[in-house]
């Protein structure tokens, strides 16, 4: 086992870079790419990595991952078969305007084995994502016994008084009324679009560290890009186990 990965326990997938939102706080910037990861490559990677490392968590996100529900389902179905306990999906909840399709995808992801859904809703998402379709999705998944929570992005802090946080609180009240719990959410980090559109809210004299940065000499979570990129290599070009064994900070 590669010593730099001795504590590896989580696999994340950016299922696609395509997105239905155009959020001004998005750390990924403009979503001009429509790359999406191949479902068989992703599921096979979960299976093979879990044979070598004690994986306890698999997460799918994007872009908007439910633009490719079959890929999301294939990844989590594999994780469930392997008895990986945490099978998480982060979504903005907006992938279709068609009620039948929304209900079908909700049913498929629950059946596939997803057991935790974090729904990104807040002032930033709802500037370009219509809440009505998100609410339909929320209703469709809120009937099952999976963990389902809303996950807002806060500007400066959850206590900070600014127009965005006020709007976010109004949106969250709608979900609270539906009996949907709230996760603590995350504080927006100055990168990507957030740097471009919200810089007045950040203290740029302070060097900030992304909460998502891993210690390169003690990697606990690996993240596949939508184009197969992983740990400075690419799973389409090189065997995934070889990528892991060859990794050095
Ligand atoms: S924050 Fe999420 S929903 Fe918004 S543009 Fe970025 S990936 Fe899409």
mmCIF file of C-alpha atoms and ligand atoms in Angstrom:
data_model
loop_
_atom_site.group_PDB
_atom_site.id
_atom_site.type_symbol
_atom_site.label_atom_id
_atom_site.label_comp_id
_atom_site.label_asym_id
_atom_site.label_seq_id
_atom_site.Cartn_x
_atom_site.Cartn_y
_atom_site.Cartn_z
ATOM 1 C CA UNK A 1 0.000 0.000 0.000
ATOM 2 C CA UNK A 2 1.262 3.479 -0.889
ATOM 3 C CA UNK A 3 2.304 5.144 2.398
ATOM 4 C CA UNK A 4 0.908 8.501 1.277
ATOM 5 C CA UNK A 5 -2.502 6.879 0.953
ATOM 6 C CA UNK A 6 -2.426 4.770 4.097
ATOM 7 C CA UNK A 7 -5.451 6.642 5.476
ATOM 8 C CA UNK A 8 -7.435 6.736 2.240
ATOM 9 C CA UNK A 9 -11.073 6.029 3.061
ATOM 10 C CA UNK A 10 -13.191 8.127 0.698
ATOM 11 C CA UNK A 11 -13.752 8.306 -3.055
ATOM 12 C CA UNK A 12 -15.435 11.306 -4.640
ATOM 13 C CA UNK A 13 -16.622 11.713 -8.219
ATOM 14 C CA UNK A 14 -17.283 14.913 -10.124
ATOM 15 C CA UNK A 15 -19.826 13.081 -12.277
ATOM 16 C CA UNK A 16 -20.006 15.928 -14.776
ATOM 17 C CA UNK A 17 -18.867 19.509 -15.139
ATOM 18 C CA UNK A 18 -22.139 20.363 -16.866
ATOM 19 C CA UNK A 19 -24.473 22.261 -14.602
ATOM 20 C CA UNK A 20 -27.990 23.666 -14.621
ATOM 21 C CA UNK A 21 -26.924 26.529 -12.373
ATOM 22 C CA UNK A 22 -24.709 29.522 -13.003
ATOM 23 C CA UNK A 23 -23.927 30.443 -9.440
ATOM 24 C CA UNK A 24 -21.914 33.538 -8.695
ATOM 25 C CA UNK A 25 -20.324 31.796 -5.693
ATOM 26 C CA UNK A 26 -19.269 28.653 -7.605
ATOM 27 C CA UNK A 27 -15.705 27.668 -6.737
ATOM 28 C CA UNK A 28 -15.451 25.816 -10.060
ATOM 29 C CA UNK A 29 -15.977 28.986 -12.093
ATOM 30 C CA UNK A 30 -17.957 28.990 -15.335
ATOM 31 C CA UNK A 31 -19.233 25.568 -16.345
ATOM 32 C CA UNK A 32 -18.288 25.593 -19.998
ATOM 33 C CA UNK A 33 -17.260 21.936 -20.118
ATOM 34 C CA UNK A 34 -19.799 19.132 -20.501
ATOM 35 C CA UNK A 35 -17.354 16.359 -19.566
ATOM 36 C CA UNK A 36 -18.929 13.443 -17.743
ATOM 37 C CA UNK A 37 -17.251 10.380 -16.364
ATOM 38 C CA UNK A 38 -17.988 6.960 -17.872
ATOM 39 C CA UNK A 39 -20.230 4.978 -15.543
ATOM 40 C CA UNK A 40 -18.398 1.662 -16.023
ATOM 41 C CA UNK A 41 -14.994 3.252 -15.449
ATOM 42 C CA UNK A 42 -16.284 4.905 -12.268
ATOM 43 C CA UNK A 43 -17.977 1.786 -10.865
ATOM 44 C CA UNK A 44 -14.959 -0.358 -11.685
ATOM 45 C CA UNK A 45 -12.698 2.165 -9.930
ATOM 46 C CA UNK A 46 -14.830 1.941 -6.765
ATOM 47 C CA UNK A 47 -14.634 -1.861 -6.855
ATOM 48 C CA UNK A 48 -10.890 -2.010 -7.440
ATOM 49 C CA UNK A 49 -9.907 0.705 -4.960
ATOM 50 C CA UNK A 50 -12.109 -0.846 -2.255
ATOM 51 C CA UNK A 51 -10.219 -4.128 -2.697
ATOM 52 C CA UNK A 52 -7.002 -2.363 -1.653
ATOM 53 C CA UNK A 53 -8.123 0.375 0.750
ATOM 54 C CA UNK A 54 -10.724 0.476 3.547
ATOM 55 C CA UNK A 55 -13.181 2.773 1.781
ATOM 56 C CA UNK A 56 -16.007 3.893 4.056
ATOM 57 C CA UNK A 57 -17.477 6.709 1.988
ATOM 58 C CA UNK A 58 -18.345 7.370 -1.655
ATOM 59 C CA UNK A 59 -19.655 10.723 -2.813
ATOM 60 C CA UNK A 60 -21.009 11.975 -6.147
ATOM 61 C CA UNK A 61 -21.315 15.633 -7.052
ATOM 62 C CA UNK A 62 -20.711 17.973 -9.984
ATOM 63 C CA UNK A 63 -21.596 20.297 -11.830
ATOM 64 C CA UNK A 64 -25.048 18.793 -11.486
ATOM 65 C CA UNK A 65 -24.637 15.009 -11.126
ATOM 66 C CA UNK A 66 -28.309 14.174 -11.788
ATOM 67 C CA UNK A 67 -27.891 15.264 -15.399
ATOM 68 C CA UNK A 68 -26.323 11.774 -15.566
ATOM 69 C CA UNK A 69 -28.477 9.722 -13.185
ATOM 70 C CA UNK A 70 -27.355 6.368 -14.606
ATOM 71 C CA UNK A 71 -23.759 7.155 -13.673
ATOM 72 C CA UNK A 72 -24.747 8.249 -10.160
ATOM 73 C CA UNK A 73 -26.800 5.064 -9.730
ATOM 74 C CA UNK A 74 -24.058 2.772 -11.054
ATOM 75 C CA UNK A 75 -21.492 4.254 -8.647
ATOM 76 C CA UNK A 76 -23.741 3.946 -5.589
ATOM 77 C CA UNK A 77 -25.082 0.519 -6.563
ATOM 78 C CA UNK A 78 -21.486 -0.702 -6.627
ATOM 79 C CA UNK A 79 -20.715 0.983 -3.298
ATOM 80 C CA UNK A 80 -23.776 -0.659 -1.754
ATOM 81 C CA UNK A 81 -22.785 -4.101 -3.070
ATOM 82 C CA UNK A 82 -19.376 -3.573 -1.462
ATOM 83 C CA UNK A 83 -21.067 -2.575 1.812
ATOM 84 C CA UNK A 84 -19.443 0.861 1.825
ATOM 85 C CA UNK A 85 -21.498 2.544 4.561
ATOM 86 C CA UNK A 86 -21.710 6.178 3.489
ATOM 87 C CA UNK A 87 -23.112 6.750 -0.021
ATOM 88 C CA UNK A 88 -23.584 10.446 -0.510
ATOM 89 C CA UNK A 89 -25.015 12.615 -3.278
ATOM 90 C CA UNK A 90 -24.705 16.397 -3.439
ATOM 91 C CA UNK A 91 -27.153 17.950 -5.905
ATOM 92 C CA UNK A 92 -28.800 21.260 -6.666
ATOM 93 C CA UNK A 93 -32.018 19.290 -7.295
ATOM 94 C CA UNK A 94 -32.642 20.792 -10.735
ATOM 95 C CA UNK A 95 -32.106 18.429 -13.639
ATOM 96 C CA UNK A 96 -35.542 18.367 -15.295
ATOM 97 C CA UNK A 97 -38.788 20.344 -15.473
ATOM 98 C CA UNK A 98 -40.782 17.187 -16.082
ATOM 99 C CA UNK A 99 -42.546 15.858 -12.977
ATOM 100 C CA UNK A 100 -42.501 12.234 -14.175
ATOM 101 C CA UNK A 101 -38.769 12.419 -14.860
ATOM 102 C CA UNK A 102 -38.080 14.074 -11.488
ATOM 103 C CA UNK A 103 -40.004 11.328 -9.672
ATOM 104 C CA UNK A 104 -38.382 8.566 -11.721
ATOM 105 C CA UNK A 105 -34.834 9.799 -11.059
ATOM 106 C CA UNK A 106 -35.623 10.248 -7.348
ATOM 107 C CA UNK A 107 -36.838 6.622 -7.215
ATOM 108 C CA UNK A 108 -33.818 5.346 -9.136
ATOM 109 C CA UNK A 109 -31.242 7.024 -6.922
ATOM 110 C CA UNK A 110 -32.912 5.796 -3.746
ATOM 111 C CA UNK A 111 -33.090 2.248 -5.113
ATOM 112 C CA UNK A 112 -29.455 2.399 -6.225
ATOM 113 C CA UNK A 113 -28.270 2.737 -2.642
ATOM 114 C CA UNK A 114 -27.701 6.453 -2.095
ATOM 115 C CA UNK A 115 -28.278 6.875 1.652
ATOM 116 C CA UNK A 116 -27.447 10.541 2.142
ATOM 117 C CA UNK A 117 -28.541 13.484 -0.018
ATOM 118 C CA UNK A 118 -27.355 17.036 0.512
ATOM 119 C CA UNK A 119 -29.445 19.533 -1.430
ATOM 120 C CA UNK A 120 -27.661 22.777 -2.265
ATOM 121 C CA UNK A 121 -30.162 25.590 -1.846
ATOM 122 C CA UNK A 122 -29.495 29.210 -0.976
ATOM 123 C CA UNK A 123 -29.594 32.743 -2.360
ATOM 124 C CA UNK A 124 -26.832 31.968 -4.852
ATOM 125 C CA UNK A 125 -28.267 28.757 -6.312
ATOM 126 C CA UNK A 126 -31.774 30.220 -6.517
ATOM 127 C CA UNK A 127 -30.625 33.202 -8.595
ATOM 128 C CA UNK A 128 -30.551 30.863 -11.624
ATOM 129 C CA UNK A 129 -32.216 27.638 -10.409
ATOM 130 C CA UNK A 130 -36.027 27.755 -10.168
ATOM 131 C CA UNK A 131 -37.114 26.645 -6.717
ATOM 132 C CA UNK A 132 -40.346 24.996 -7.923
ATOM 133 C CA UNK A 133 -38.511 22.057 -9.584
ATOM 134 C CA UNK A 134 -36.127 21.696 -6.648
ATOM 135 C CA UNK A 135 -39.151 21.443 -4.349
ATOM 136 C CA UNK A 136 -40.637 18.702 -6.531
ATOM 137 C CA UNK A 137 -37.404 16.751 -6.240
ATOM 138 C CA UNK A 138 -37.279 17.391 -2.479
ATOM 139 C CA UNK A 139 -40.814 16.047 -2.081
ATOM 140 C CA UNK A 140 -39.935 12.947 -4.108
ATOM 141 C CA UNK A 141 -36.900 11.988 -2.012
ATOM 142 C CA UNK A 142 -38.199 13.148 1.357
ATOM 143 C CA UNK A 143 -40.536 10.161 1.570
ATOM 144 C CA UNK A 144 -37.764 7.585 1.917
ATOM 145 C CA UNK A 145 -35.706 6.741 4.995
ATOM 146 C CA UNK A 146 -32.438 8.108 3.636
ATOM 147 C CA UNK A 147 -30.775 11.084 5.292
ATOM 148 C CA UNK A 148 -31.922 14.161 3.384
ATOM 149 C CA UNK A 149 -30.776 17.650 4.330
ATOM 150 C CA UNK A 150 -30.475 21.045 2.760
ATOM 151 C CA UNK A 151 -26.974 22.418 2.543
ATOM 152 C CA UNK A 152 -26.715 26.204 2.166
ATOM 153 C CA UNK A 153 -23.671 28.288 1.300
ATOM 154 C CA UNK A 154 -23.148 31.232 3.625
ATOM 155 C CA UNK A 155 -21.393 34.440 2.754
ATOM 156 C CA UNK A 156 -18.710 35.424 5.335
ATOM 157 C CA UNK A 157 -20.387 33.257 8.023
ATOM 158 C CA UNK A 158 -23.833 31.892 8.827
ATOM 159 C CA UNK A 159 -24.288 34.763 11.306
ATOM 160 C CA UNK A 160 -23.119 37.553 9.013
ATOM 161 C CA UNK A 161 -25.721 40.128 8.123
ATOM 162 C CA UNK A 162 -25.784 40.595 4.348
ATOM 163 C CA UNK A 163 -28.512 40.472 1.674
ATOM 164 C CA UNK A 164 -27.445 37.024 0.444
ATOM 165 C CA UNK A 165 -27.648 35.403 3.875
ATOM 166 C CA UNK A 166 -31.041 37.027 4.474
ATOM 167 C CA UNK A 167 -32.381 35.599 1.197
ATOM 168 C CA UNK A 168 -30.878 32.198 2.053
ATOM 169 C CA UNK A 169 -32.734 32.188 5.377
ATOM 170 C CA UNK A 170 -36.025 32.872 3.539
ATOM 171 C CA UNK A 171 -35.389 29.941 1.186
ATOM 172 C CA UNK A 172 -34.432 27.621 4.047
ATOM 173 C CA UNK A 173 -37.692 28.457 5.818
ATOM 174 C CA UNK A 174 -39.591 26.836 2.914
ATOM 175 C CA UNK A 175 -37.721 23.570 3.442
ATOM 176 C CA UNK A 176 -38.072 23.732 7.208
ATOM 177 C CA UNK A 177 -41.817 24.030 6.686
ATOM 178 C CA UNK A 178 -41.647 20.756 4.731
ATOM 179 C CA UNK A 179 -39.901 19.104 7.685
ATOM 180 C CA UNK A 180 -36.526 18.912 5.913
ATOM 181 C CA UNK A 181 -33.502 19.277 8.162
ATOM 182 C CA UNK A 182 -30.663 21.698 7.538
ATOM 183 C CA UNK A 183 -26.998 20.822 7.492
ATOM 184 C CA UNK A 184 -24.663 23.474 8.858
ATOM 185 C CA UNK A 185 -23.712 24.311 5.279
ATOM 186 C CA UNK A 186 -20.459 25.804 4.181
ATOM 187 C CA UNK A 187 -18.887 29.231 4.137
ATOM 188 C CA UNK A 188 -18.004 30.434 0.645
ATOM 189 C CA UNK A 189 -14.321 30.203 -0.141
ATOM 190 C CA UNK A 190 -12.748 32.920 -2.340
ATOM 191 C CA UNK A 191 -12.039 31.040 -5.558
ATOM 192 C CA UNK A 192 -13.598 30.667 -9.013
ATOM 193 C CA UNK A 193 -16.702 32.789 -9.501
ATOM 194 C CA UNK A 194 -16.734 33.857 -5.839
ATOM 195 C CA UNK A 195 -13.490 35.736 -6.413
ATOM 196 C CA UNK A 196 -14.913 37.326 -9.550
ATOM 197 C CA UNK A 197 -18.317 38.405 -8.246
ATOM 198 C CA UNK A 198 -18.126 38.561 -4.444
ATOM 199 C CA UNK A 199 -14.604 39.817 -3.772
ATOM 200 C CA UNK A 200 -15.884 42.804 -1.766
ATOM 201 C CA UNK A 201 -16.953 40.347 0.941
ATOM 202 C CA UNK A 202 -13.509 38.761 1.362
ATOM 203 C CA UNK A 203 -10.504 40.079 3.215
ATOM 204 C CA UNK A 204 -7.973 39.662 0.421
ATOM 205 C CA UNK A 205 -5.073 40.710 2.680
ATOM 206 C CA UNK A 206 -5.462 37.355 4.468
ATOM 207 C CA UNK A 207 -4.224 34.229 2.726
ATOM 208 C CA UNK A 208 -7.085 31.769 2.877
ATOM 209 C CA UNK A 209 -6.801 28.007 2.759
ATOM 210 C CA UNK A 210 -9.453 25.978 1.023
ATOM 211 C CA UNK A 211 -11.333 23.707 3.449
ATOM 212 C CA UNK A 212 -11.218 21.053 0.713
ATOM 213 C CA UNK A 213 -7.420 20.913 0.398
ATOM 214 C CA UNK A 214 -5.882 17.577 1.320
ATOM 215 C CA UNK A 215 -2.470 17.106 2.914
ATOM 216 C CA UNK A 216 -0.601 15.731 -0.142
ATOM 217 C CA UNK A 217 1.469 13.409 2.054
ATOM 218 C CA UNK A 218 -1.578 11.978 3.843
ATOM 219 C CA UNK A 219 -4.417 11.718 1.361
ATOM 220 C CA UNK A 220 -7.706 10.618 2.934
ATOM 221 C CA UNK A 221 -10.074 11.378 0.058
ATOM 222 C CA UNK A 222 -9.443 11.133 -3.666
ATOM 223 C CA UNK A 223 -11.586 12.933 -6.213
ATOM 224 C CA UNK A 224 -12.105 11.862 -9.812
ATOM 225 C CA UNK A 225 -12.609 14.744 -12.233
ATOM 226 C CA UNK A 226 -15.318 14.412 -14.864
ATOM 227 C CA UNK A 227 -12.576 13.797 -17.460
ATOM 228 C CA UNK A 228 -11.111 10.907 -15.436
ATOM 229 C CA UNK A 229 -8.330 12.987 -13.889
ATOM 230 C CA UNK A 230 -7.127 11.678 -10.550
ATOM 231 C CA UNK A 231 -3.990 12.364 -8.463
ATOM 232 C CA UNK A 232 -2.232 14.121 -11.333
ATOM 233 C CA UNK A 233 -2.906 11.237 -13.734
ATOM 234 C CA UNK A 234 -5.933 9.976 -15.662
ATOM 235 C CA UNK A 235 -7.957 6.809 -15.154
ATOM 236 C CA UNK A 236 -8.716 6.597 -18.894
ATOM 237 C CA UNK A 237 -5.007 6.387 -19.668
ATOM 238 C CA UNK A 238 -3.550 4.448 -16.756
ATOM 239 C CA UNK A 239 -4.748 1.628 -14.521
ATOM 240 C CA UNK A 240 -6.283 3.102 -11.364
ATOM 241 C CA UNK A 241 -4.384 0.838 -8.978
ATOM 242 C CA UNK A 242 -1.121 1.774 -10.702
ATOM 243 C CA UNK A 243 -2.052 5.466 -10.351
ATOM 244 C CA UNK A 244 -2.535 4.976 -6.627
ATOM 245 C CA UNK A 245 0.625 2.948 -6.143
ATOM 246 C CA UNK A 246 2.745 5.416 -8.166
ATOM 247 C CA UNK A 247 1.390 8.506 -6.367
ATOM 248 C CA UNK A 248 3.934 10.736 -4.614
ATOM 249 C CA UNK A 249 3.303 14.237 -3.239
HETATM 250 S S1 LIG B 1 -22.314 25.972 -7.187
HETATM 251 FE FE1 LIG B 1 -23.100 23.958 -7.785
HETATM 252 S S2 LIG B 1 -25.043 24.381 -8.819
HETATM 253 FE FE2 LIG B 1 -23.942 26.302 -8.726
HETATM 254 S S3 LIG B 1 -22.852 26.449 -10.700
HETATM 255 FE FE3 LIG B 1 -21.443 25.521 -9.212
HETATM 256 S S4 LIG B 1 -21.698 23.311 -9.431
HETATM 257 FE FE4 LIG B 1 -23.469 24.312 -10.415
#
